[in-house]
Tab-separated table of C-alpha atoms and ligand atoms in Angstrom:
chain	number	residue	atom	x	y	z
A	287	HIS	CA	-65.724	-8.380	1.622
A	288	THR	CA	-66.782	-10.584	4.263
A	289	ILE	CA	-64.074	-12.831	5.810
A	290	ILE	CA	-65.747	-16.222	6.418
A	291	ARG	CA	-63.896	-18.635	8.935
A	292	LYS	CA	-64.948	-22.246	10.146
A	293	ILE	CA	-64.400	-23.411	13.661
A	294	ASN	CA	-64.919	-26.334	15.183
A	295	LYS	CA	-68.422	-25.869	17.671
A	296	GLU	CA	-67.190	-27.116	20.877
A	297	HIS	CA	-63.612	-26.288	20.419
A	298	PRO	CA	-63.683	-22.506	18.585
A	299	ASP	CA	-60.150	-22.086	17.238
A	300	PRO	CA	-58.873	-19.346	19.438
A	301	GLU	CA	-57.151	-17.113	16.588
A	302	VAL	CA	-60.492	-17.088	14.960
A	303	ILE	CA	-62.294	-15.597	18.501
A	304	ARG	CA	-59.870	-13.251	18.645
A	305	GLU	CA	-60.142	-11.892	15.075
A	306	ALA	CA	-63.965	-11.789	15.424
A	307	GLY	CA	-63.212	-10.184	19.195
A	308	GLY	CA	-61.531	-7.507	17.237
A	309	ILE	CA	-63.857	-6.576	14.525
A	310	LEU	CA	-66.870	-6.141	17.435
A	311	ARG	CA	-64.651	-4.246	19.513
A	312	ALA	CA	-63.756	-1.840	16.664
A	313	GLY	CA	-67.425	-1.280	15.836
A	314	GLY	CA	-67.692	-3.812	13.087
A	315	LEU	CA	-70.075	-6.545	12.120
A	316	VAL	CA	-69.340	-10.175	13.032
A	317	ALA	CA	-72.185	-12.902	12.115
A	318	PHE	CA	-71.741	-15.933	14.666
A	319	PRO	CA	-73.865	-19.446	15.454
A	320	THR	CA	-76.038	-19.612	18.519
A	321	GLU	CA	-78.079	-22.673	19.398
A	322	THR	CA	-81.261	-20.912	18.173
A	323	VAL	CA	-80.508	-19.367	14.777
A	324	TYR	CA	-77.326	-17.226	13.330
A	325	GLY	CA	-77.215	-13.852	14.764
A	326	LEU	CA	-75.291	-10.594	13.460
A	327	GLY	CA	-73.446	-9.267	16.082
A	328	ALA	CA	-72.137	-5.781	17.023
A	329	ASP	CA	-70.957	-3.937	20.339
A	330	ALA	CA	-74.111	-3.384	22.083
A	331	LEU	CA	-72.970	-0.393	24.040
A	332	ASN	CA	-71.476	0.985	21.297
A	333	GLU	CA	-74.327	3.123	19.086
A	334	GLU	CA	-72.846	3.571	15.825
A	335	ALA	CA	-71.952	-0.106	15.868
A	336	ALA	CA	-75.255	-1.066	16.880
A	337	LYS	CA	-76.577	1.213	13.882
A	338	LYS	CA	-74.797	-0.654	11.406
A	339	ILE	CA	-76.736	-3.612	12.154
A	340	TYR	CA	-79.881	-2.270	11.168
A	341	ALA	CA	-78.066	-0.679	7.779
A	342	ALA	CA	-76.617	-4.078	6.834
A	343	LYS	CA	-80.185	-5.689	7.543
A	344	GLY	CA	-82.031	-2.906	6.107
A	345	ARG	CA	-84.186	-3.526	9.291
A	346	PRO	CA	-86.566	-0.550	10.618
A	347	SER	CA	-84.819	1.328	13.616
A	348	ASP	CA	-87.973	1.260	16.013
A	349	ASN	CA	-87.065	-2.462	16.137
A	350	PRO	CA	-85.039	-3.361	18.710
A	351	LEU	CA	-81.811	-5.606	19.355
A	352	ILE	CA	-81.216	-8.200	21.907
A	353	ILE	CA	-77.911	-8.122	23.962
A	354	HIS	CA	-75.930	-11.399	24.364
A	355	ILE	CA	-73.951	-11.846	27.487
A	356	THR	CA	-72.228	-14.811	28.920
A	357	ASN	CA	-72.840	-14.794	32.786
A	358	MET	CA	-75.260	-13.153	35.472
A	359	LYS	CA	-72.427	-10.395	36.773
A	360	ASP	CA	-73.037	-8.602	33.219
A	361	LEU	CA	-76.494	-8.557	33.392
A	362	GLU	CA	-76.437	-6.373	36.531
A	363	ARG	CA	-74.624	-3.549	34.329
A	364	ILE	CA	-77.214	-3.114	31.684
A	365	VAL	CA	-80.598	-3.448	33.519
A	366	THR	CA	-81.992	-1.393	36.307
A	367	GLU	CA	-83.347	-4.330	38.239
A	368	ILE	CA	-83.375	-8.094	38.247
A	369	PRO	CA	-86.853	-9.460	39.892
A	370	GLU	CA	-86.586	-12.492	41.721
A	371	THR	CA	-88.763	-14.237	39.055
A	372	ALA	CA	-86.124	-13.458	36.666
A	373	LYS	CA	-83.502	-15.091	38.279
A	374	LYS	CA	-85.437	-18.297	39.029
A	375	VAL	CA	-85.964	-18.282	35.141
A	376	ALA	CA	-82.243	-17.723	34.373
A	377	GLU	CA	-81.390	-20.305	36.808
A	378	SER	CA	-83.102	-22.945	35.116
A	379	TYR	CA	-82.795	-21.505	31.488
A	380	TRP	CA	-79.987	-19.369	30.958
A	381	PRO	CA	-77.582	-20.161	29.437
A	382	GLY	CA	-80.295	-21.549	26.430
A	383	PRO	CA	-82.737	-20.268	23.987
A	384	LEU	CA	-84.616	-17.850	26.364
A	385	THR	CA	-84.714	-13.879	25.753
A	386	MET	CA	-85.917	-11.822	28.609
A	387	ILE	CA	-87.007	-8.043	28.938
A	388	PHE	CA	-86.177	-5.801	31.761
A	389	GLU	CA	-85.703	-2.224	32.279
A	390	LYS	CA	-82.545	-0.744	30.741
A	391	ALA	CA	-80.120	1.232	32.484
A	392	GLU	CA	-78.851	4.462	31.246
A	393	ILE	CA	-75.179	2.642	29.849
A	394	VAL	CA	-77.689	1.227	27.182
A	395	PRO	CA	-77.640	3.249	24.042
A	396	TYR	CA	-81.518	4.025	22.443
A	397	GLY	CA	-79.688	2.820	19.443
A	398	THR	CA	-79.730	-0.426	20.823
A	399	THR	CA	-83.220	-0.527	22.157
A	400	GLY	CA	-85.253	0.835	19.200
A	401	GLY	CA	-85.634	3.897	21.666
A	402	LEU	CA	-87.187	1.896	24.456
A	403	LYS	CA	-86.844	2.200	28.024
A	404	THR	CA	-86.776	-1.476	28.112
A	405	VAL	CA	-84.294	-3.731	26.819
A	406	ALA	CA	-84.239	-7.558	25.929
A	407	VAL	CA	-81.197	-9.367	27.095
A	408	ARG	CA	-80.291	-13.441	26.037
A	409	MET	CA	-77.368	-15.590	27.548
A	410	PRO	CA	-76.789	-18.305	24.776
A	411	ASP	CA	-75.584	-21.983	25.567
A	412	HIS	CA	-73.658	-22.256	21.963
A	413	PRO	CA	-70.121	-22.515	23.081
A	414	ALA	CA	-68.993	-20.337	19.698
A	415	ALA	CA	-71.159	-17.726	20.489
A	416	ARG	CA	-69.917	-17.428	23.957
A	417	ALA	CA	-66.682	-17.147	22.867
A	418	VAL	CA	-67.355	-14.664	20.384
A	419	ILE	CA	-69.550	-12.551	22.881
A	420	ASP	CA	-66.741	-12.436	25.407
A	421	ALA	CA	-63.950	-11.697	22.751
A	422	GLY	CA	-66.070	-8.706	21.660
A	423	GLY	CA	-66.474	-7.082	24.998
A	424	GLY	CA	-69.295	-9.219	26.789
A	425	TYR	CA	-72.235	-7.304	25.369
A	426	ILE	CA	-73.305	-7.904	21.526
A	427	ALA	CA	-76.749	-7.070	20.364
A	428	ALA	CA	-77.589	-9.633	17.833
A	429	PRO	CA	-80.423	-10.118	16.173
A	430	SER	CA	-81.050	-12.745	13.466
A	431	ALA	CA	-78.377	-12.371	11.054
A	432	ASN	CA	-80.655	-12.346	7.755
A	433	THR	CA	-81.762	-9.399	5.667
A	434	SER	CA	-84.954	-8.051	6.955
A	435	GLY	CA	-88.097	-10.126	5.702
A	436	ARG	CA	-86.040	-13.715	4.791
A	437	PRO	CA	-86.151	-16.246	6.791
A	438	SER	CA	-83.749	-16.411	9.651
A	439	PRO	CA	-80.552	-18.462	9.055
A	440	THR	CA	-79.659	-21.957	10.531
A	441	CYS	CA	-76.399	-22.082	8.889
A	442	ALA	CA	-73.780	-19.949	7.926
A	443	GLU	CA	-74.625	-20.217	3.774
A	444	HIS	CA	-78.058	-18.666	5.050
A	445	VAL	CA	-75.719	-15.497	6.332
A	446	ALA	CA	-73.900	-15.411	3.485
A	447	GLU	CA	-76.556	-15.601	0.889
A	448	ASP	CA	-78.042	-12.327	2.365
A	449	LEU	CA	-75.382	-10.213	3.854
A	450	SER	CA	-72.324	-11.376	1.918
A	451	GLY	CA	-70.078	-7.937	1.398
A	452	ARG	CA	-72.102	-6.107	3.830
A	453	ILE	CA	-70.430	-7.516	7.191
A	454	GLU	CA	-66.808	-7.911	7.986
A	455	MET	CA	-66.902	-11.398	9.300
A	456	ILE	CA	-68.910	-15.134	9.226
A	457	VAL	CA	-67.965	-17.380	11.989
A	458	ASP	CA	-69.219	-20.631	10.740
A	459	ALA	CA	-69.721	-23.863	13.341
A	460	GLY	CA	-71.967	-25.715	11.070
A	461	PRO	CA	-75.983	-25.835	11.465
A	462	VAL	CA	-77.525	-24.720	14.277
A	463	ASP	CA	-79.529	-27.197	16.701
A	464	ILE	CA	-82.977	-25.422	17.495
A	465	GLY	CA	-83.506	-23.236	14.381
A	466	VAL	CA	-86.334	-21.293	15.648
A	467	GLU	CA	-85.871	-17.969	17.588
A	468	SER	CA	-85.431	-17.640	21.308
A	469	THR	CA	-88.570	-17.696	23.318
A	470	ILE	CA	-88.837	-14.081	24.490
A	471	LEU	CA	-90.369	-13.597	28.242
A	472	ASP	CA	-91.476	-10.077	29.177
A	473	MET	CA	-90.413	-9.814	33.066
A	474	THR	CA	-91.242	-6.099	33.165
A	475	VAL	CA	-95.284	-6.858	33.537
A	476	ASP	CA	-97.186	-9.180	36.191
A	477	PRO	CA	-97.498	-12.019	35.661
A	478	PRO	CA	-94.413	-12.147	32.778
A	479	MET	CA	-95.635	-12.431	29.495
A	480	ILE	CA	-94.437	-14.496	26.431
A	481	LEU	CA	-93.823	-12.116	23.301
A	482	ARG	CA	-92.877	-14.320	21.155
A	483	PRO	CA	-92.613	-18.476	21.328
A	484	GLY	CA	-89.690	-20.675	21.093
A	485	ALA	CA	-88.044	-23.754	22.421
A	486	VAL	CA	-88.783	-22.948	26.229
A	487	THR	CA	-91.973	-23.339	26.295
A	488	ARG	CA	-94.919	-21.384	28.247
A	489	GLU	CA	-95.816	-24.930	30.307
A	490	MET	CA	-91.913	-25.147	31.255
A	491	LEU	CA	-91.978	-21.688	32.669
A	492	GLU	CA	-95.514	-21.949	34.288
A	493	GLU	CA	-94.078	-25.051	36.122
A	494	LEU	CA	-91.477	-22.858	37.251
A	495	ILE	CA	-93.065	-19.346	38.325
A	496	GLY	CA	-96.595	-19.911	38.151
A	497	PRO	CA	-99.068	-18.273	35.815
A	498	VAL	CA	-97.440	-16.678	32.510
A	499	ASP	CA	-99.480	-14.757	29.938
A	500	VAL	CA	-99.043	-14.962	26.227
A	501	ASP	CA	-99.153	-11.743	23.635
A	502	ARG	CA	-102.707	-12.621	22.063
A	503	THR	CA	-101.290	-11.457	19.024
A	504	ILE	CA	-98.800	-14.605	18.679
A	505	LEU	CA	-101.377	-16.980	16.889
A	506	SER	CA	-104.182	-14.955	15.882
A	507	ALA	CA	-104.772	-13.740	12.058
A	508	LYS	CA	-106.084	-10.342	12.682
A	509	SER	CA	-105.647	-8.854	16.139
A	510	ARG	CA	-106.101	-4.899	16.226
A	511	GLN	CA	-103.637	-4.645	18.557
A	512	ALA	CA	-99.846	-3.954	17.956
A	513	PRO	CA	-97.714	-7.059	19.314
A	514	LYS	CA	-95.441	-6.138	22.089
A	515	ALA	CA	-92.080	-7.115	20.576
A	516	PRO	CA	-92.136	-4.724	17.908
A	517	GLY	CA	-90.569	-6.969	15.662
A	518	MET	CA	-93.319	-9.689	15.635
A	519	LYS	CA	-95.516	-6.997	13.575
A	520	TYR	CA	-93.510	-7.174	10.174
A	521	ARG	CA	-94.187	-9.959	8.051
A	522	HIS	CA	-91.288	-11.761	8.609
A	523	TYR	CA	-89.841	-15.426	7.491
A	524	ALA	CA	-91.655	-14.643	4.001
A	525	PRO	CA	-91.003	-16.806	0.999
A	526	LYS	CA	-90.812	-15.446	-2.456
A	527	ALA	CA	-93.692	-17.608	-3.392
A	528	GLY	CA	-97.239	-17.487	-1.360
A	529	LEU	CA	-97.471	-19.870	1.270
A	530	VAL	CA	-100.978	-21.635	2.505
A	531	VAL	CA	-101.199	-23.686	5.569
A	532	VAL	CA	-103.732	-26.969	5.541
A	533	GLU	CA	-105.138	-28.276	8.486
A	534	GLY	CA	-107.366	-31.158	8.895
A	535	PRO	CA	-107.118	-34.791	8.901
A	536	GLU	CA	-103.987	-36.364	6.955
A	537	LYS	CA	-105.545	-37.683	4.107
A	538	ASP	CA	-107.692	-34.918	3.562
A	539	VAL	CA	-104.942	-32.269	3.652
A	540	ALA	CA	-103.141	-34.879	1.127
A	541	GLU	CA	-106.108	-34.852	-1.364
A	542	TRP	CA	-106.602	-31.242	-0.939
A	543	ILE	CA	-103.552	-30.130	-1.729
A	544	GLY	CA	-103.045	-32.855	-4.217
A	545	ARG	CA	-106.025	-31.503	-5.814
A	546	ARG	CA	-104.710	-27.996	-5.932
A	547	THR	CA	-101.110	-28.723	-7.124
A	548	ALA	CA	-102.717	-30.575	-10.146
A	549	GLU	CA	-104.752	-27.444	-10.443
A	550	LEU	CA	-101.973	-25.120	-10.609
A	551	GLN	CA	-99.535	-27.680	-12.768
A	552	LYS	CA	-101.941	-27.714	-15.265
A	553	ALA	CA	-101.768	-23.861	-15.293
A	554	GLY	CA	-98.026	-24.251	-15.777
A	555	LYS	CA	-96.874	-23.436	-12.409
A	556	LYS	CA	-94.602	-25.023	-10.227
A	557	VAL	CA	-95.897	-26.303	-6.609
A	558	GLY	CA	-93.675	-26.856	-3.434
A	559	ILE	CA	-95.014	-28.951	-0.462
A	560	ILE	CA	-94.005	-29.122	3.173
A	561	ALA	CA	-94.909	-32.671	4.588
A	562	THR	CA	-93.652	-34.921	7.274
A	563	GLU	CA	-92.081	-38.549	7.084
A	564	GLU	CA	-95.303	-39.989	7.956
A	565	THR	CA	-97.280	-38.395	5.205
A	566	LYS	CA	-94.943	-37.454	2.216
A	567	GLY	CA	-95.861	-40.416	0.558
A	568	LEU	CA	-99.405	-39.019	0.012
A	569	TYR	CA	-97.778	-36.370	-2.581
A	570	PRO	CA	-96.541	-38.236	-5.599
A	571	GLN	CA	-96.686	-35.283	-7.938
A	572	ALA	CA	-94.788	-32.580	-6.767
A	573	ASP	CA	-91.854	-30.864	-5.043
A	574	VAL	CA	-92.069	-32.106	-1.392
A	575	LYS	CA	-90.035	-31.575	1.174
A	576	VAL	CA	-89.679	-33.237	4.402
A	577	ALA	CA	-89.757	-30.962	7.605
A	578	GLY	CA	-89.563	-33.690	10.101
A	579	THR	CA	-91.440	-36.167	11.903
A	580	ARG	CA	-94.459	-35.885	13.509
A	581	GLU	CA	-93.082	-37.562	16.887
A	582	ASP	CA	-91.264	-34.560	17.434
A	583	GLU	CA	-92.157	-31.130	16.250
A	584	GLY	CA	-88.263	-30.023	17.243
A	585	THR	CA	-87.418	-31.533	13.978
A	586	VAL	CA	-89.736	-29.614	12.168
A	587	ALA	CA	-88.249	-26.672	13.658
A	588	SER	CA	-84.639	-27.203	13.042
A	589	ARG	CA	-85.753	-27.689	9.087
A	590	LEU	CA	-88.883	-24.893	8.637
A	591	TYR	CA	-86.218	-22.003	7.683
A	592	ALA	CA	-83.671	-23.893	5.480
A	593	ILE	CA	-87.070	-25.394	3.357
A	594	LEU	CA	-88.362	-21.923	2.910
A	595	ARG	CA	-85.059	-20.546	1.433
A	596	GLU	CA	-85.109	-24.142	-0.589
A	597	PHE	CA	-88.216	-23.617	-2.105
A	598	ASP	CA	-87.313	-19.673	-2.929
A	599	ALA	CA	-83.903	-21.209	-4.616
A	600	ASP	CA	-86.594	-23.835	-6.968
A	601	GLY	CA	-88.253	-20.898	-8.023
A	602	VAL	CA	-91.727	-22.364	-6.915
A	603	ASP	CA	-94.784	-20.244	-7.604
A	604	ALA	CA	-97.020	-21.919	-4.274
A	605	ILE	CA	-96.064	-23.442	-1.088
A	606	TYR	CA	-98.543	-25.625	0.441
A	607	SER	CA	-97.802	-27.159	4.121
A	608	GLU	CA	-99.215	-29.262	6.369
A	609	SER	CA	-100.398	-28.021	9.884
A	610	PHE	CA	-98.682	-29.195	12.998
A	611	ASP	CA	-99.443	-29.881	16.531
A	612	ARG	CA	-99.435	-26.694	18.519
A	613	GLU	CA	-97.987	-28.177	21.512
A	614	GLY	CA	-94.599	-27.815	23.248
A	615	ILE	CA	-92.050	-26.122	20.489
A	616	GLY	CA	-94.991	-27.214	17.935
A	617	ALA	CA	-96.175	-23.599	19.119
A	618	ALA	CA	-93.321	-21.531	17.816
A	619	VAL	CA	-93.204	-23.743	14.567
A	620	MET	CA	-96.829	-22.859	14.011
A	621	ASN	CA	-96.225	-19.093	15.055
A	622	ARG	CA	-93.683	-18.711	12.466
A	623	LEU	CA	-95.166	-20.899	9.565
A	624	LEU	CA	-98.239	-19.114	9.990
A	625	LYS	CA	-96.408	-15.505	9.786
A	626	ALA	CA	-94.796	-16.782	6.740
A	627	ALA	CA	-97.959	-17.725	5.284
A	628	GLY	CA	-99.261	-14.372	6.067
A	629	HIS	CA	-101.854	-16.172	8.511
A	630	GLN	CA	-103.357	-17.611	4.908
A	631	ILE	CA	-104.863	-21.175	6.500
A	632	VAL	CA	-107.180	-23.283	5.361
A	633	LYS	CA	-109.251	-25.479	7.698
A	634	LEU	CA	-110.524	-28.913	6.492
A	635	PRO	CA	-113.585	-30.207	8.647
A	636	ALA	CA	-112.567	-32.933	11.100
A	637	LYS	CA	-114.624	-36.463	9.854
A	638	GLU	CA	-117.148	-37.680	12.073
A	639	GLN	CA	-116.474	-41.168	13.724
A	640	ASP	CA	-117.680	-44.072	11.641
B	761	TXA	O1	-82.797	-16.582	18.876
B	761	TXA	C1	-82.915	-15.514	19.147
B	761	TXA	O2	-83.202	-14.589	20.031
B	761	TXA	C2	-82.072	-15.080	18.099
B	761	TXA	C3	-80.412	-15.309	18.233
B	761	TXA	C4	-79.490	-14.564	17.369
B	761	TXA	O3	-80.128	-14.970	19.467
B	761	TXA	N1	-82.090	-13.454	17.957
B	761	TXA	C5	-83.317	-12.573	17.360
B	761	TXA	O4	-82.935	-11.238	17.152
B	761	TXA	O5	-83.750	-13.446	17.277
B	761	TXA	P1	-84.379	-10.645	16.584
B	761	TXA	O6	-83.679	-8.934	16.543
B	761	TXA	O7	-84.506	-11.134	14.950
B	761	TXA	O8	-85.701	-10.690	17.351
B	761	TXA	C6	-85.564	-9.911	18.294
B	761	TXA	C7	-87.026	-9.729	19.051
B	761	TXA	C8	-87.712	-8.688	17.935
B	761	TXA	O9	-89.201	-9.169	17.372
B	761	TXA	C9	-87.827	-7.416	18.643
B	761	TXA	O10	-88.936	-6.596	18.825
B	761	TXA	C10	-88.214	-8.205	19.958
B	761	TXA	O11	-86.718	-9.116	20.237
B	761	TXA	N2	-87.481	-7.582	21.477
B	761	TXA	C11	-86.203	-6.805	21.365
B	761	TXA	N3	-86.112	-5.862	22.480
B	761	TXA	C12	-87.386	-5.740	23.117
B	761	TXA	C13	-88.000	-4.886	24.092
B	761	TXA	N4	-87.087	-4.042	24.812
B	761	TXA	N5	-89.084	-4.916	24.359
B	761	TXA	C14	-90.168	-5.803	23.474
B	761	TXA	N6	-89.644	-6.668	22.226
B	761	TXA	C15	-88.176	-6.583	21.977
B	762	MG	MG1	-85.260	-11.776	13.148
């Protein structure tokens, strides 16, 4: 049986927080919101507790967890060394949607790091997350609170869908703000390397600390190399129906998708389409969901996972999505969308100017 408690995001009810903290300290599992996605928390320094996360999610045990903290003092206990550049990054982007990788200290169990000598650490900004982390002892391991292979949860209902009956408690503070997981920045290499794109972009980091590498497997279809973040190798964020991304001039994309939709519908299939405020009118005949506006890819980030879940619930047979700009948070949006699509992308040629 899973207890679900609603709280106010800005002023979390102290009684609910105490209850969540008690469960975490006793080695139990509590899902809670962060500004990126909902996390599934356990005491990070208790190996048995961390193991329960893998069981609840059906997650492969070589996929390491992120440890969540609320202040810099606590970082010192779980890493061997904090590089100067990391301090600089932390000053600007912690608390926030950013995870950094360090050499782990002895105290961090291998059960939390998937056997690695490094540890991922994040300091979230969400008031409810911070309250839960502190109440739970200050070191909370938390992957996204979804069943392995499903889209990450952006509201408490998604968590309940996947994990009800498998965890002790869900702290519900409403939908999250950002909607895609934190940027992961590896500080154990020089220059630092982005292993997963998120709301803290490469441009933002480079402005602060100079050159930053990006793991080449992030946007490419079939790199022979394994991604440096073990979790990025799994087919994540996958909707049940096949998903294809279509890139090209707006009208051509709509025409292509429209033609394909008509064919599939004639064969008795249900089609879902991911479009934007600007383009939704171009698809008269199908189940169209508006991801957001092209003026701000952040709006797409916050809706994307919910849309993939909605199409699952609608029972569509195929999903076609428009493509998005890869600038800023668009890099994170396209990374998640292409992963959900298993990198199936149709590129229509750009038209010559008249
Ligand atoms: O926004 C987020 O980061 C959310 C919220 C809950 O904080 N958490 C999250 O955790 O996305 P998860 O477990 O779903 O993704 C963590 C990613 C995985 O791809 C994992 O392989 C990678 O981080 N990772 C963790 N520790 C690592 C390490 N030591 N070295 C390289 N990659 C690591
Ligand atoms: Mg995840």
